[in-house]
mmCIF file of C-alpha atoms in Angstrom:
data_model
loop_
_atom_site.group_PDB
_atom_site.id
_atom_site.type_symbol
_atom_site.label_atom_id
_atom_site.label_comp_id
_atom_site.label_asym_id
_atom_site.label_seq_id
_atom_site.Cartn_x
_atom_site.Cartn_y
_atom_site.Cartn_z
ATOM 1 C CA MET A 25 21.520 -20.294 -32.414
ATOM 2 C CA THR A 26 23.602 -17.174 -31.941
ATOM 3 C CA HIS A 27 22.329 -14.895 -29.201
ATOM 4 C CA THR A 28 21.615 -11.314 -30.213
ATOM 5 C CA PRO A 29 20.976 -8.739 -27.522
ATOM 6 C CA PRO A 30 17.522 -7.169 -27.276
ATOM 7 C CA HIS A 31 17.170 -3.881 -29.159
ATOM 8 C CA ILE A 32 14.925 -1.454 -27.295
ATOM 9 C CA MET A 33 13.889 2.017 -28.423
ATOM 10 C CA ILE A 34 12.659 4.700 -26.052
ATOM 11 C CA ARG A 35 10.249 7.280 -27.439
ATOM 12 C CA ALA A 36 10.050 10.364 -25.209
ATOM 13 C CA ASP A 37 10.202 14.148 -25.614
ATOM 14 C CA ALA A 38 11.289 17.207 -23.642
ATOM 15 C CA PHE A 39 9.911 20.709 -24.160
ATOM 16 C CA ALA A 40 10.388 23.949 -22.266
ATOM 17 C CA ASP A 41 6.771 23.947 -21.056
ATOM 18 C CA LEU A 42 6.708 20.193 -20.364
ATOM 19 C CA GLY A 43 10.077 19.827 -18.693
ATOM 20 C CA GLY A 44 12.597 17.026 -18.920
ATOM 21 C CA GLY A 45 11.156 14.614 -16.390
ATOM 22 C CA HIS A 46 9.921 12.111 -18.960
ATOM 23 C CA ILE A 47 13.367 11.697 -20.456
ATOM 24 C CA MET A 48 15.033 11.617 -17.042
ATOM 25 C CA ARG A 49 12.902 8.714 -15.874
ATOM 26 C CA CYS A 50 13.411 6.920 -19.181
ATOM 27 C CA LEU A 51 17.156 7.287 -18.700
ATOM 28 C CA SER A 52 16.825 5.352 -15.442
ATOM 29 C CA LEU A 53 15.237 2.468 -17.295
ATOM 30 C CA ALA A 54 17.707 2.739 -20.176
ATOM 31 C CA ARG A 55 20.690 2.465 -17.854
ATOM 32 C CA TRP A 56 19.279 -0.632 -16.177
ATOM 33 C CA LEU A 57 18.573 -2.253 -19.540
ATOM 34 C CA ALA A 58 22.034 -1.397 -20.849
ATOM 35 C CA ALA A 59 23.551 -3.061 -17.779
ATOM 36 C CA GLN A 60 21.719 -6.243 -18.842
ATOM 37 C CA ASP A 61 23.475 -6.137 -22.251
ATOM 38 C CA CYS A 62 20.520 -4.599 -24.109
ATOM 39 C CA ARG A 63 20.979 -2.201 -27.001
ATOM 40 C CA VAL A 64 19.070 0.971 -26.133
ATOM 41 C CA ALA A 65 18.497 4.170 -28.104
ATOM 42 C CA PHE A 66 16.227 7.223 -27.814
ATOM 43 C CA ALA A 67 13.908 8.798 -30.374
ATOM 44 C CA CYS A 68 12.946 12.298 -29.237
ATOM 45 C CA ALA A 69 11.538 15.556 -30.510
ATOM 46 C CA PRO A 70 14.324 17.750 -31.943
ATOM 47 C CA GLY A 71 16.012 19.790 -29.223
ATOM 48 C CA SER A 72 15.222 17.383 -26.394
ATOM 49 C CA ALA A 73 18.886 16.653 -25.685
ATOM 50 C CA ASP A 74 19.572 20.384 -25.406
ATOM 51 C CA LEU A 75 16.926 20.707 -22.702
ATOM 52 C CA VAL A 76 18.107 17.564 -20.875
ATOM 53 C CA PRO A 77 21.916 17.604 -20.795
ATOM 54 C CA ALA A 78 21.925 14.230 -19.028
ATOM 55 C CA LEU A 79 20.553 12.682 -22.224
ATOM 56 C CA ALA A 80 23.216 14.337 -24.359
ATOM 57 C CA ARG A 81 26.030 12.951 -22.211
ATOM 58 C CA SER A 82 24.420 9.562 -21.527
ATOM 59 C CA GLY A 83 26.167 7.760 -24.369
ATOM 60 C CA PHE A 84 22.875 6.502 -25.827
ATOM 61 C CA ALA A 85 22.114 7.229 -29.473
ATOM 62 C CA VAL A 86 19.525 10.024 -29.769
ATOM 63 C CA LEU A 87 17.563 10.276 -33.013
ATOM 64 C CA ASP A 88 15.104 12.994 -34.022
ATOM 65 C CA ALA A 89 11.477 11.869 -34.092
ATOM 66 C CA HIS A 90 8.867 13.929 -35.905
ATOM 67 C CA GLY A 91 5.480 12.973 -34.523
ATOM 68 C CA ASN A 92 4.138 10.263 -32.258
ATOM 69 C CA ARG A 93 4.298 7.568 -34.936
ATOM 70 C CA ASP A 94 7.828 8.286 -36.071
ATOM 71 C CA LEU A 95 10.324 5.763 -34.707
ATOM 72 C CA PRO A 96 13.708 6.036 -36.428
ATOM 73 C CA LEU A 97 16.175 3.269 -35.610
ATOM 74 C CA PRO A 98 19.964 3.577 -35.352
ATOM 75 C CA ASP A 99 22.144 2.402 -38.207
ATOM 76 C CA GLY A 100 23.016 -1.254 -37.895
ATOM 77 C CA TRP A 101 19.884 -2.199 -35.968
ATOM 78 C CA PRO A 102 17.387 -4.784 -37.246
ATOM 79 C CA ALA A 103 14.446 -3.494 -39.293
ATOM 80 C CA ARG A 104 12.279 -3.728 -36.166
ATOM 81 C CA ALA A 105 13.287 -3.140 -32.581
ATOM 82 C CA ASP A 106 12.345 -5.821 -30.091
ATOM 83 C CA ALA A 107 10.344 -3.258 -28.108
ATOM 84 C CA VAL A 108 9.543 0.418 -27.892
ATOM 85 C CA PHE A 109 8.980 2.142 -24.552
ATOM 86 C CA VAL A 110 6.590 5.077 -25.044
ATOM 87 C CA ASP A 111 6.504 8.037 -22.653
ATOM 88 C CA LEU A 112 4.354 10.621 -24.456
ATOM 89 C CA TYR A 113 1.384 12.609 -23.194
ATOM 90 C CA SER A 114 0.148 13.362 -26.696
ATOM 91 C CA SER A 115 -0.030 9.790 -28.004
ATOM 92 C CA ASP A 116 -2.995 7.442 -28.075
ATOM 93 C CA ALA A 117 -3.832 3.823 -28.840
ATOM 94 C CA SER A 118 -3.793 4.397 -32.602
ATOM 95 C CA ASP A 119 -0.227 5.727 -32.375
ATOM 96 C CA GLU A 120 0.817 2.602 -30.475
ATOM 97 C CA VAL A 121 -0.737 0.434 -33.190
ATOM 98 C CA ALA A 122 1.314 2.313 -35.779
ATOM 99 C CA LEU A 123 4.522 1.826 -33.780
ATOM 100 C CA ARG A 124 4.119 -1.957 -34.012
ATOM 101 C CA ALA A 125 5.408 -1.724 -37.582
ATOM 102 C CA ARG A 126 8.775 -0.735 -36.074
ATOM 103 C CA ALA A 127 8.816 -2.733 -32.823
ATOM 104 C CA GLY A 128 7.878 -6.247 -31.778
ATOM 105 C CA ALA A 129 6.304 -5.101 -28.506
ATOM 106 C CA VAL A 130 4.912 -1.818 -27.197
ATOM 107 C CA VAL A 131 5.344 -0.711 -23.593
ATOM 108 C CA ALA A 132 3.683 2.493 -22.386
ATOM 109 C CA ILE A 133 4.009 4.538 -19.224
ATOM 110 C CA GLU A 134 0.962 6.513 -18.104
ATOM 111 C CA ASP A 135 0.362 9.485 -15.806
ATOM 112 C CA LEU A 136 -2.969 10.707 -17.158
ATOM 113 C CA ASP A 137 -6.487 9.499 -16.455
ATOM 114 C CA GLY A 138 -8.831 8.229 -19.116
ATOM 115 C CA ARG A 139 -6.556 7.317 -22.004
ATOM 116 C CA HIS A 140 -6.847 4.013 -23.849
ATOM 117 C CA HIS A 141 -3.743 2.082 -24.896
ATOM 118 C CA ASN A 142 -2.845 -0.634 -27.368
ATOM 119 C CA CYS A 143 0.235 -1.957 -25.615
ATOM 120 C CA ASP A 144 1.605 -5.219 -24.256
ATOM 121 C CA LEU A 145 2.816 -3.792 -20.937
ATOM 122 C CA LEU A 146 1.593 -0.643 -19.190
ATOM 123 C CA VAL A 147 3.314 1.113 -16.307
ATOM 124 C CA ASP A 148 1.476 3.586 -14.064
ATOM 125 C CA PRO A 149 3.761 4.575 -11.172
ATOM 126 C CA GLY A 150 1.341 7.020 -9.562
ATOM 127 C CA ALA A 151 0.560 6.870 -5.862
ATOM 128 C CA GLY A 152 -2.822 5.283 -5.226
ATOM 129 C CA ARG A 153 -3.007 3.679 -8.675
ATOM 130 C CA SER A 154 -4.023 0.067 -9.377
ATOM 131 C CA ALA A 155 -4.340 -2.275 -12.345
ATOM 132 C CA ASP A 156 -8.127 -2.291 -11.955
ATOM 133 C CA LEU A 157 -8.234 1.272 -13.283
ATOM 134 C CA TYR A 158 -7.229 -0.027 -16.717
ATOM 135 C CA ARG A 159 -9.969 -2.601 -17.247
ATOM 136 C CA GLY A 160 -11.436 -1.951 -20.672
ATOM 137 C CA ARG A 161 -8.694 0.566 -21.519
ATOM 138 C CA VAL A 162 -5.914 -1.860 -22.483
ATOM 139 C CA PRO A 163 -6.000 -5.162 -24.393
ATOM 140 C CA PRO A 164 -7.087 -8.166 -22.283
ATOM 141 C CA ASP A 165 -3.600 -9.688 -22.358
ATOM 142 C CA CYS A 166 -1.800 -6.460 -21.416
ATOM 143 C CA ARG A 167 0.105 -6.656 -18.143
ATOM 144 C CA VAL A 168 -0.318 -3.607 -15.896
ATOM 145 C CA LEU A 169 2.299 -2.539 -13.331
ATOM 146 C CA ALA A 170 0.739 0.074 -11.043
ATOM 147 C CA GLY A 171 1.921 2.036 -8.020
ATOM 148 C CA PRO A 172 5.075 3.817 -6.816
ATOM 149 C CA GLY A 173 6.952 0.527 -6.589
ATOM 150 C CA PHE A 174 7.312 0.826 -10.375
ATOM 151 C CA ALA A 175 8.509 4.442 -10.476
ATOM 152 C CA LEU A 176 11.505 4.829 -12.785
ATOM 153 C CA LEU A 177 14.070 6.354 -10.456
ATOM 154 C CA ARG A 178 17.847 6.362 -10.751
ATOM 155 C CA ASP A 179 19.555 3.607 -8.786
ATOM 156 C CA GLU A 180 21.460 6.208 -6.746
ATOM 157 C CA PHE A 181 18.286 6.818 -4.715
ATOM 158 C CA ALA A 182 17.911 3.217 -3.624
ATOM 159 C CA ALA A 183 21.651 3.131 -2.839
ATOM 160 C CA ALA A 184 21.375 6.231 -0.638
ATOM 161 C CA ARG A 185 18.164 5.186 1.126
ATOM 162 C CA ALA A 186 19.561 3.486 4.237
ATOM 163 C CA ASP A 187 21.994 6.274 5.135
ATOM 164 C CA SER A 188 19.399 8.972 4.454
ATOM 165 C CA LEU A 189 16.796 7.321 6.684
ATOM 166 C CA ALA A 190 19.343 6.806 9.459
ATOM 167 C CA ARG A 191 20.264 10.495 9.318
ATOM 168 C CA ARG A 192 16.622 11.540 9.630
ATOM 169 C CA ALA A 193 16.108 9.275 12.613
ATOM 170 C CA ARG A 194 18.777 11.305 14.414
ATOM 171 C CA GLN A 195 17.468 14.731 13.366
ATOM 172 C CA ILE A 196 16.092 16.716 16.297
ATOM 173 C CA ALA A 197 16.808 20.343 15.318
ATOM 174 C CA PRO A 198 14.657 22.635 13.146
ATOM 175 C CA PRO A 199 15.489 22.597 9.418
ATOM 176 C CA ARG A 200 18.828 24.208 8.621
ATOM 177 C CA HIS A 201 19.349 23.020 5.035
ATOM 178 C CA VAL A 202 16.538 23.472 2.503
ATOM 179 C CA LEU A 203 16.739 21.958 -0.979
ATOM 180 C CA VAL A 204 14.658 23.556 -3.751
ATOM 181 C CA SER A 205 14.316 21.621 -7.000
ATOM 182 C CA MET A 206 11.490 22.588 -9.358
ATOM 183 C CA GLY A 207 12.730 20.761 -12.429
ATOM 184 C CA LEU A 208 15.393 21.326 -15.067
ATOM 185 C CA THR A 209 13.354 23.778 -17.117
ATOM 186 C CA ASP A 210 12.138 25.860 -14.136
ATOM 187 C CA ILE A 211 8.625 26.280 -15.518
ATOM 188 C CA GLY A 212 7.454 29.868 -15.255
ATOM 189 C CA GLY A 213 10.656 30.931 -13.489
ATOM 190 C CA ILE A 214 9.240 29.605 -10.238
ATOM 191 C CA SER A 215 12.607 28.821 -8.642
ATOM 192 C CA GLU A 216 13.416 32.494 -8.059
ATOM 193 C CA ARG A 217 10.051 33.118 -6.391
ATOM 194 C CA ILE A 218 10.537 30.185 -4.053
ATOM 195 C CA ALA A 219 14.122 31.112 -3.229
ATOM 196 C CA ARG A 220 13.101 34.568 -2.046
ATOM 197 C CA LEU A 221 10.248 33.178 0.041
ATOM 198 C CA VAL A 222 12.403 30.537 1.742
ATOM 199 C CA VAL A 223 15.295 32.921 2.473
ATOM 200 C CA ASN A 224 12.852 35.242 4.221
ATOM 201 C CA ALA A 225 10.815 32.553 6.006
ATOM 202 C CA LEU A 226 13.804 30.599 7.374
ATOM 203 C CA PRO A 227 16.467 33.177 8.281
ATOM 204 C CA ASP A 228 18.833 30.590 9.795
ATOM 205 C CA ALA A 229 18.717 28.071 6.956
ATOM 206 C CA THR A 230 20.970 27.471 3.966
ATOM 207 C CA VAL A 231 18.888 27.339 0.788
ATOM 208 C CA GLU A 232 20.192 25.203 -2.090
ATOM 209 C CA ILE A 233 18.539 25.706 -5.486
ATOM 210 C CA ILE A 234 18.886 23.019 -8.177
ATOM 211 C CA LEU A 235 18.042 23.889 -11.785
ATOM 212 C CA GLY A 236 19.093 23.414 -15.386
ATOM 213 C CA PRO A 237 21.472 25.580 -17.424
ATOM 214 C CA ARG A 238 18.597 27.105 -19.414
ATOM 215 C CA ALA A 239 16.315 27.811 -16.461
ATOM 216 C CA PRO A 240 14.659 31.241 -16.789
ATOM 217 C CA SER A 241 15.336 31.968 -13.092
ATOM 218 C CA LEU A 242 19.079 31.486 -13.412
ATOM 219 C CA PRO A 243 20.214 35.094 -14.110
ATOM 220 C CA ALA A 244 18.141 36.517 -11.258
ATOM 221 C CA LEU A 245 19.228 33.756 -8.884
ATOM 222 C CA ARG A 246 22.898 34.374 -9.658
ATOM 223 C CA THR A 247 22.387 38.022 -8.788
ATOM 224 C CA LEU A 248 20.555 37.106 -5.580
ATOM 225 C CA ALA A 249 23.208 34.571 -4.567
ATOM 226 C CA ALA A 250 25.936 37.200 -4.952
ATOM 227 C CA SER A 251 24.334 39.241 -2.173
ATOM 228 C CA GLN A 252 22.826 36.414 -0.111
ATOM 229 C CA PRO A 253 25.476 34.041 1.307
ATOM 230 C CA ARG A 254 22.859 31.560 2.498
ATOM 231 C CA LEU A 255 21.765 30.866 -1.088
ATOM 232 C CA GLU A 256 23.622 28.175 -3.055
ATOM 233 C CA LEU A 257 23.075 27.224 -6.699
ATOM 234 C CA GLY A 258 23.492 23.782 -8.250
ATOM 235 C CA ILE A 259 23.284 23.792 -12.053
ATOM 236 C CA ASP A 260 22.712 20.569 -14.013
ATOM 237 C CA VAL A 261 23.902 18.437 -11.108
ATOM 238 C CA ASP A 262 24.327 14.676 -11.367
ATOM 239 C CA ASP A 263 24.263 13.780 -7.666
ATOM 240 C CA MET A 264 20.699 14.533 -6.606
ATOM 241 C CA ALA A 265 20.448 11.595 -4.219
ATOM 242 C CA ARG A 266 23.442 12.850 -2.251
ATOM 243 C CA ARG A 267 22.076 16.380 -2.136
ATOM 244 C CA MET A 268 18.639 15.211 -1.063
ATOM 245 C CA SER A 269 20.160 12.989 1.603
ATOM 246 C CA GLN A 270 21.983 15.964 3.085
ATOM 247 C CA ALA A 271 18.935 18.267 3.096
ATOM 248 C CA ASP A 272 16.629 18.615 6.095
ATOM 249 C CA ILE A 273 13.554 19.501 4.043
ATOM 250 C CA ALA A 274 12.813 20.042 0.373
ATOM 251 C CA ILE A 275 10.528 22.051 -1.858
ATOM 252 C CA GLY A 276 9.918 20.518 -5.243
ATOM 253 C CA ALA A 277 7.523 19.602 -7.982
ATOM 254 C CA GLY A 278 5.001 16.800 -7.860
ATOM 255 C CA GLY A 279 5.418 13.784 -10.117
ATOM 256 C CA GLY A 280 8.446 11.514 -10.175
ATOM 257 C CA THR A 281 10.705 13.823 -8.192
ATOM 258 C CA ALA A 282 8.277 13.634 -5.273
ATOM 259 C CA LEU A 283 8.855 9.884 -5.233
ATOM 260 C CA GLU A 284 12.618 10.420 -5.214
ATOM 261 C CA ARG A 285 12.162 12.392 -2.010
ATOM 262 C CA CYS A 286 9.984 9.623 -0.591
ATOM 263 C CA VAL A 287 12.665 6.997 -1.169
ATOM 264 C CA LEU A 288 15.030 9.042 0.997
ATOM 265 C CA GLY A 289 12.415 9.938 3.598
ATOM 266 C CA LEU A 290 12.961 13.630 2.851
ATOM 267 C CA PRO A 291 10.178 15.811 4.337
ATOM 268 C CA SER A 292 8.893 18.047 1.587
ATOM 269 C CA VAL A 293 6.447 20.551 0.206
ATOM 270 C CA ALA A 294 5.329 19.533 -3.291
ATOM 271 C CA ILE A 295 4.066 22.229 -5.654
ATOM 272 C CA ILE A 296 1.795 20.968 -8.412
ATOM 273 C CA LEU A 297 3.115 22.349 -11.698
ATOM 274 C CA ALA A 298 0.899 20.413 -14.126
ATOM 275 C CA ALA A 299 -2.513 18.763 -14.095
ATOM 276 C CA ASN A 300 -1.065 15.268 -14.430
ATOM 277 C CA GLN A 301 0.809 15.729 -11.130
ATOM 278 C CA ARG A 302 -2.329 16.594 -9.153
ATOM 279 C CA PRO A 303 -3.950 13.192 -8.398
ATOM 280 C CA ALA A 304 -0.806 11.464 -7.126
ATOM 281 C CA THR A 305 0.492 14.518 -5.257
ATOM 282 C CA LEU A 306 -2.783 15.104 -3.460
ATOM 283 C CA TYR A 307 -2.974 11.388 -2.627
ATOM 284 C CA LEU A 308 0.480 11.583 -1.027
ATOM 285 C CA ALA A 309 -0.607 14.697 0.875
ATOM 286 C CA ARG A 310 -3.761 12.990 2.189
ATOM 287 C CA THR A 311 -1.724 10.045 3.437
ATOM 288 C CA GLY A 312 0.792 12.294 5.199
ATOM 289 C CA ALA A 313 3.788 11.643 2.952
ATOM 290 C CA LEU A 314 4.248 15.331 2.050
ATOM 291 C CA LEU A 315 2.660 18.770 2.221
ATOM 292 C CA ALA A 316 1.179 20.108 -1.015
ATOM 293 C CA ILE A 317 0.425 23.380 -2.755
ATOM 294 C CA ASP A 318 -2.205 22.918 -5.443
ATOM 295 C CA THR A 319 -1.161 25.623 -7.920
ATOM 296 C CA ILE A 320 1.804 27.838 -8.738
ATOM 297 C CA ASP A 321 -0.375 30.883 -8.074
ATOM 298 C CA ALA A 322 -0.836 29.858 -4.436
ATOM 299 C CA VAL A 323 2.885 29.675 -3.611
ATOM 300 C CA GLU A 324 3.278 33.163 -2.130
ATOM 301 C CA ASN A 325 0.253 32.762 0.114
ATOM 302 C CA GLU A 326 0.793 29.192 1.283
ATOM 303 C CA LEU A 327 4.503 28.359 1.333
ATOM 304 C CA PRO A 328 5.566 30.540 4.312
ATOM 305 C CA GLY A 329 2.868 28.984 6.481
ATOM 306 C CA LEU A 330 3.786 25.447 5.474
ATOM 307 C CA LEU A 331 7.445 26.109 6.245
ATOM 308 C CA ALA A 332 6.465 27.364 9.698
ATOM 309 C CA ARG A 333 4.806 23.974 10.304
ATOM 310 C CA MET A 334 8.037 22.092 9.594
ATOM 311 C CA THR A 335 8.870 21.393 13.231
ATOM 312 C CA PRO A 336 11.167 18.489 14.113
ATOM 313 C CA GLU A 337 8.104 16.467 15.126
ATOM 314 C CA ARG A 338 6.278 17.184 11.867
ATOM 315 C CA CYS A 339 9.408 16.416 9.844
ATOM 316 C CA ALA A 340 9.809 13.069 11.598
ATOM 317 C CA ALA A 341 6.220 12.109 10.840
ATOM 318 C CA LEU A 342 6.483 13.165 7.194
ATOM 319 C CA SER A 343 9.763 11.282 6.808
ATOM 320 C CA LYS A 344 8.388 8.033 8.194
ATOM 321 C CA THR A 345 5.314 8.085 5.967
ATOM 322 C CA ALA A 346 7.238 9.170 2.880
ATOM 323 C CA ALA A 347 9.771 6.359 3.283
ATOM 324 C CA SER A 348 6.956 3.807 3.278
ATOM 325 C CA VAL A 349 5.766 4.875 -0.192
ATOM 326 C CA CYS A 350 8.512 3.296 -2.311
ATOM 327 C CA ASP A 351 12.048 1.909 -2.158
ATOM 328 C CA GLY A 352 13.519 3.260 -5.405
ATOM 329 C CA LYS A 353 13.830 -0.072 -7.234
ATOM 330 C CA GLY A 354 11.111 0.516 -9.817
ATOM 331 C CA ALA A 355 13.435 0.716 -12.840
ATOM 332 C CA GLU A 356 14.682 -2.798 -12.130
ATOM 333 C CA ARG A 357 11.128 -4.126 -11.700
ATOM 334 C CA VAL A 358 9.933 -2.538 -14.938
ATOM 335 C CA GLY A 359 13.076 -3.606 -16.761
ATOM 336 C CA ARG A 360 12.634 -7.220 -15.743
ATOM 337 C CA ALA A 361 9.006 -7.185 -16.859
ATOM 338 C CA LEU A 362 10.008 -5.645 -20.197
ATOM 339 C CA LEU A 363 12.696 -8.287 -20.785
ATOM 340 C CA GLU A 364 10.252 -11.073 -19.900
ATOM 341 C CA LEU A 365 7.958 -9.672 -22.575
ATOM 342 C CA VAL A 366 10.732 -9.338 -25.150
ATOM 343 C CA ASN A 367 12.184 -12.765 -24.491
ATOM 344 C CA GLY A 368 8.745 -14.320 -24.796
ATOM 345 C CA ASN A 369 8.422 -12.802 -28.271
ATOM 346 C CA ARG A 370 11.878 -13.751 -29.585
ATOM 347 C CA PRO A 371 12.232 -17.052 -31.505
ATOM 348 C CA GLU A 372 15.703 -17.737 -30.093
ATOM 349 C CA THR A 373 14.403 -17.703 -26.484
ATOM 350 C CA ARG A 374 10.850 -18.923 -26.885
ATOM 351 C CA ASN A 375 11.722 -22.612 -26.478
ATOM 352 C CA HIS A 376 14.518 -22.287 -23.936
ATOM 353 C CA ASP A 377 14.540 -22.155 -20.139
#
């Protein structure tokens, strides 16, 4: 029988108030799957590729999806994809049932508490999460992959891990290079507020701000950088692992980007930008993997004090604990589990070793 490659759709959206993190993590999985000779395409809310330039230049087909149950397929694909990977906060189990008309298997990734799913494989990469949390909320035969070991991070982070950890083991001076990365969409224009606070709190440090081309802070930050030589801007960068590896400390959002920093052992302050980030971020803070600020409104009051606590000794302790959280190989682990599921469903592979 002629082998046909697996056809896998990814259903994820980006919005200005949601950010682009869902699509960015799905891109990590898509790249791994494509390297295994899978056919991969995205179905997203209109405008998602504009908000996430990395999706637009990824080379993957991007189709407009109108609603949680809409799953358009590229021309030339079979009538049903082998699987759909769903990364949507607004979907529920009934939507996943509907998607089965267009895909042989349903895989969902979850960051929220309390939702029920009708999927064959569920991924919850949150810190402190376990499969037991999903008893009674997924079908009995659904496989659950839980914990930061399954975080969908780009392979560049795992590749940079050893050198980054070695650099931190040698670091004995106070922080001199601060990386600020609050997400591509810069929710609420928070990047400018943080930049001003850090420049004032750490007068000897270089402050590097990473943001997207449509970030609301960008005009004000360009003006500030013109008069402040210690402030550097990185717009729509594609080498975050390198930049994180070179930073002494970081200030960033909770969620998946906090786990990127953990892979590299980067001491950080995580600012919770959305309710779904709170449980995992606070768990990481309790275990000593990072320092946390619970709300955007608390940034002005709390950030200067937290930066003052970033002594070499505190940074070393944060780095060691952060590095123990995950190794950056979650996309491969999830990808292998997805292909096991797909191959088990396909007639051409069902009776072969």
